[in-house]
Amino acid sequence: MASSLPSTTGVLLAAGAGTRLGRGPKALLPFRGRTLVEVLADILLDGGCREVVVVLGAGAADVRARADLARHTVVENPGWAGGMGSSFQSGLDRARREDHVLVALVDQPGLSAETVARLLRAHRPGRVTAAAYADASGKLRRGHPLLFDATLRAEAAASAGGDAGARRFLQAHPDLIDLVDCTLPPGSGQSGGEDLDTPDQLHLLG
């Protein structure tokens, strides 16, 4: 990341059990010869985040043992089973207080360092910068990652709970959201905005 850009901490939410997928925690899915959590955490760092906080939950001890996360800060959320909200809070709480925070999901294997860098460059003070992806009709749909300005972090974290991470905050402040088109060109594969939730989506791992 260029020195002229404000510092940003990446937060990778990787606490879910992957119940619908039926293969254990998504964090440990094999991806590019490594584990999914390793690859995505490194992508956040390579894209310009100055450090990465990885939030674990389901099978945390197994993930720590099998994934090399030595480059990153790892936190465990004991309340992970209650939904994404507490994991979102855990990640924001651990990020450096003065930093903006870029929140990504471990089940988004199409994420690239280029997408992360694009969001960092596009961010405006006091705003939320959201990756967006074109649907079949060409309309942009908000997705992840989400970049929260340092001035908005506390309110965003306070609004989280249950299965809602940033959703309530974003619904309450639609005027603060800037969408950044992160759709990949036609023919380059999946858009990068798809979440890996069910067995029929395992092709996203390549």
Short mmCIF file of C-alpha atoms in Angstrom, two decimals:
data_model
loop_
_atom_site.label_atom_id
_atom_site.label_comp_id
_atom_site.label_asym_id
_atom_site.label_seq_id
_atom_site.Cartn_x
_atom_site.Cartn_y
_atom_site.Cartn_z
CA MET A 1 0.00 0.00 0.00
CA ALA A 2 1.32 3.45 -0.86
CA SER A 3 2.41 5.49 2.14
CA SER A 4 -0.01 8.28 1.20
CA LEU A 5 -2.98 6.02 1.93
CA PRO A 6 -4.37 5.79 5.48
CA SER A 7 -3.53 2.52 7.18
CA THR A 8 -6.08 -0.28 7.04
CA THR A 9 -6.33 -3.48 9.07
CA GLY A 10 -7.84 -6.45 7.28
CA VAL A 11 -10.29 -8.60 9.22
CA LEU A 12 -10.98 -12.08 7.87
CA LEU A 13 -14.10 -13.72 9.31
CA ALA A 14 -13.38 -17.45 9.39
CA ALA A 15 -15.35 -18.71 12.39
CA GLY A 16 -18.22 -20.62 10.76
CA ALA A 17 -18.69 -24.39 10.91
CA GLY A 18 -19.58 -24.75 7.22
CA THR A 19 -22.65 -26.82 8.09
CA ARG A 20 -24.38 -26.45 4.71
CA LEU A 21 -21.22 -27.41 2.90
CA GLY A 22 -20.74 -30.48 5.08
CA ARG A 23 -16.92 -30.50 4.98
CA GLY A 24 -16.05 -28.99 8.33
CA PRO A 25 -14.88 -25.40 8.78
CA LYS A 26 -14.51 -23.60 5.45
CA ALA A 27 -11.23 -22.18 6.71
CA LEU A 28 -9.60 -25.58 6.14
CA LEU A 29 -10.85 -26.25 2.63
CA PRO A 30 -7.94 -27.03 0.28
CA PHE A 31 -7.21 -24.10 -2.04
CA ARG A 32 -4.20 -23.48 -4.28
CA GLY A 33 -2.20 -26.13 -2.45
CA ARG A 34 -2.84 -24.59 0.94
CA THR A 35 -5.89 -23.90 3.10
CA LEU A 36 -8.52 -21.34 2.18
CA VAL A 37 -7.92 -19.27 5.31
CA GLU A 38 -4.18 -19.04 4.64
CA VAL A 39 -4.62 -17.92 1.05
CA LEU A 40 -7.26 -15.28 1.79
CA ALA A 41 -5.42 -13.85 4.79
CA ASP A 42 -2.30 -13.43 2.65
CA ILE A 43 -4.38 -11.84 -0.12
CA LEU A 44 -5.58 -9.14 2.29
CA LEU A 45 -1.98 -8.43 3.25
CA ASP A 46 -0.75 -8.48 -0.35
CA GLY A 47 -3.56 -6.14 -1.38
CA GLY A 48 -2.36 -3.40 0.96
CA CYS A 49 -3.68 -4.04 4.47
CA ARG A 50 -0.88 -3.40 6.93
CA GLU A 51 -1.90 -6.37 9.05
CA VAL A 52 -4.64 -9.01 9.13
CA VAL A 53 -6.80 -10.20 12.01
CA VAL A 54 -8.20 -13.69 11.44
CA VAL A 55 -11.27 -14.55 13.51
CA LEU A 56 -11.66 -18.26 14.20
CA GLY A 57 -14.47 -20.15 15.90
CA ALA A 58 -15.58 -23.63 14.86
CA GLY A 59 -12.67 -26.08 15.07
CA ALA A 60 -10.32 -23.26 16.05
CA ALA A 61 -7.69 -25.58 17.53
CA ASP A 62 -7.68 -27.68 14.36
CA VAL A 63 -7.41 -24.59 12.17
CA ARG A 64 -4.49 -23.27 14.22
CA ALA A 65 -2.75 -26.63 13.93
CA ARG A 66 -3.26 -27.14 10.20
CA ALA A 67 -3.08 -23.60 8.78
CA ASP A 68 0.04 -21.45 8.76
CA LEU A 69 -1.21 -18.11 10.05
CA ALA A 70 2.09 -16.96 11.56
CA ARG A 71 2.04 -13.74 9.52
CA HIS A 72 -1.28 -12.71 11.01
CA THR A 73 -3.05 -11.98 14.29
CA VAL A 74 -5.42 -14.80 15.22
CA VAL A 75 -8.34 -14.37 17.63
CA GLU A 76 -10.88 -16.95 18.71
CA ASN A 77 -14.54 -16.09 19.13
CA PRO A 78 -16.09 -18.40 21.74
CA GLY A 79 -19.55 -17.18 20.77
CA TRP A 80 -19.18 -18.03 17.08
CA ALA A 81 -22.19 -20.39 17.08
CA GLY A 82 -24.49 -17.44 17.81
CA GLY A 83 -23.88 -15.95 14.38
CA MET A 84 -21.57 -13.63 12.48
CA GLY A 85 -22.26 -10.61 14.68
CA SER A 86 -19.91 -11.56 17.50
CA SER A 87 -17.14 -12.50 15.08
CA PHE A 88 -17.51 -9.13 13.36
CA GLN A 89 -17.21 -7.42 16.74
CA SER A 90 -14.21 -9.54 17.73
CA GLY A 91 -12.35 -8.61 14.56
CA LEU A 92 -13.04 -4.90 14.82
CA ASP A 93 -12.12 -4.88 18.50
CA ARG A 94 -8.70 -6.39 17.77
CA ALA A 95 -7.85 -4.13 14.81
CA ARG A 96 -5.61 -1.16 15.50
CA ARG A 97 -7.72 1.65 16.91
CA GLU A 98 -6.53 4.27 14.45
CA ASP A 99 -7.00 2.13 11.35
CA HIS A 100 -9.75 1.80 8.83
CA VAL A 101 -10.97 -1.81 8.74
CA LEU A 102 -11.54 -3.96 5.67
CA VAL A 103 -13.78 -6.94 6.46
CA ALA A 104 -13.67 -10.03 4.24
CA LEU A 105 -15.26 -13.48 4.40
CA VAL A 106 -13.33 -16.75 4.27
CA ASP A 107 -15.90 -18.29 1.92
CA GLN A 108 -15.09 -15.93 -0.95
CA PRO A 109 -12.34 -17.76 -2.87
CA GLY A 110 -12.52 -15.37 -5.80
CA LEU A 111 -11.11 -12.50 -3.75
CA SER A 112 -7.93 -11.05 -5.21
CA ALA A 113 -5.23 -8.68 -4.04
CA GLU A 114 -6.26 -6.41 -6.92
CA THR A 115 -9.79 -6.13 -5.47
CA VAL A 116 -8.40 -5.27 -2.04
CA ALA A 117 -6.10 -2.62 -3.51
CA ARG A 118 -8.94 -1.15 -5.55
CA LEU A 119 -11.08 -0.69 -2.44
CA LEU A 120 -8.22 0.92 -0.52
CA ARG A 121 -7.59 3.38 -3.34
CA ALA A 122 -11.26 4.25 -3.75
CA HIS A 123 -12.00 4.87 -0.07
CA ARG A 124 -13.11 8.34 0.95
CA PRO A 125 -12.92 9.74 4.51
CA GLY A 126 -15.96 9.06 6.67
CA ARG A 127 -17.41 6.52 4.26
CA VAL A 128 -17.99 2.79 3.81
CA THR A 129 -16.41 1.42 0.64
CA ALA A 130 -18.07 -1.78 -0.59
CA ALA A 131 -17.07 -4.20 -3.30
CA ALA A 132 -19.91 -4.64 -5.79
CA TYR A 133 -20.43 -7.21 -8.50
CA ALA A 134 -22.60 -7.13 -11.61
CA ASP A 135 -25.49 -9.58 -11.76
CA ALA A 136 -26.83 -11.17 -14.96
CA SER A 137 -28.64 -7.95 -15.84
CA GLY A 138 -25.55 -5.84 -15.29
CA LYS A 139 -26.81 -4.25 -12.09
CA LEU A 140 -24.23 -3.82 -9.34
CA ARG A 141 -24.96 -5.71 -6.13
CA ARG A 142 -23.16 -4.90 -2.90
CA GLY A 143 -20.96 -7.67 -1.55
CA HIS A 144 -17.68 -8.15 0.31
CA PRO A 145 -15.14 -6.97 1.25
CA LEU A 146 -16.40 -3.91 3.10
CA LEU A 147 -14.05 -1.11 4.12
CA PHE A 148 -15.16 0.86 7.19
CA ASP A 149 -13.68 4.26 7.89
CA ALA A 150 -11.99 4.48 11.29
CA THR A 151 -14.62 7.01 12.38
CA LEU A 152 -17.44 4.51 11.75
CA ARG A 153 -15.96 1.41 13.36
CA ALA A 154 -17.43 1.81 16.83
CA GLU A 155 -20.99 2.33 15.60
CA ALA A 156 -20.73 -0.54 13.12
CA ALA A 157 -19.49 -2.91 15.82
CA ALA A 158 -22.17 -1.82 18.28
CA SER A 159 -24.91 -2.57 15.75
CA ALA A 160 -23.74 -6.16 15.15
CA GLY A 161 -25.38 -9.13 16.80
CA GLY A 162 -26.78 -12.57 16.06
CA ASP A 163 -26.46 -13.36 12.37
CA ALA A 164 -26.02 -9.68 11.48
CA GLY A 165 -22.49 -8.42 11.08
CA ALA A 166 -22.52 -5.08 9.30
CA ARG A 167 -26.05 -5.44 7.90
CA ARG A 168 -27.92 -3.30 10.42
CA PHE A 169 -25.37 -0.51 10.22
CA LEU A 170 -25.45 -0.51 6.42
CA GLN A 171 -29.25 -0.51 6.35
CA ALA A 172 -29.31 2.45 8.72
CA HIS A 173 -26.74 4.44 6.72
CA PRO A 174 -27.21 3.77 3.00
CA ASP A 175 -26.04 7.32 2.27
CA LEU A 176 -22.55 6.47 3.56
CA ILE A 177 -21.90 3.57 1.18
CA ASP A 178 -19.76 3.88 -1.95
CA LEU A 179 -19.95 0.92 -4.33
CA VAL A 180 -16.83 -0.06 -6.23
CA ASP A 181 -17.25 -2.32 -9.25
CA CYS A 182 -15.01 -5.35 -8.68
CA THR A 183 -16.50 -7.60 -11.35
CA LEU A 184 -13.87 -9.45 -13.34
CA PRO A 185 -13.92 -9.19 -17.16
CA PRO A 186 -16.04 -11.72 -19.08
CA GLY A 187 -14.21 -14.97 -19.68
CA SER A 188 -11.95 -14.61 -16.66
CA GLY A 189 -13.95 -17.06 -14.53
CA GLN A 190 -16.29 -16.49 -11.62
CA SER A 191 -16.79 -12.88 -10.61
CA GLY A 192 -15.07 -13.06 -7.24
CA GLY A 193 -18.24 -12.00 -5.50
CA GLU A 194 -19.73 -15.45 -4.99
CA ASP A 195 -19.84 -17.08 -1.56
CA LEU A 196 -19.04 -20.76 -1.14
CA ASP A 197 -22.01 -22.13 0.81
CA THR A 198 -23.19 -25.42 -0.71
CA PRO A 199 -21.57 -28.51 -2.31
CA ASP A 200 -22.61 -27.45 -5.82
CA GLN A 201 -20.36 -24.40 -5.44
CA LEU A 202 -17.16 -26.32 -4.75
CA HIS A 203 -16.10 -25.55 -8.31
CA LEU A 204 -15.26 -22.05 -7.04
CA LEU A 205 -12.16 -23.55 -5.45
CA GLY A 206 -10.83 -24.31 -8.93
#
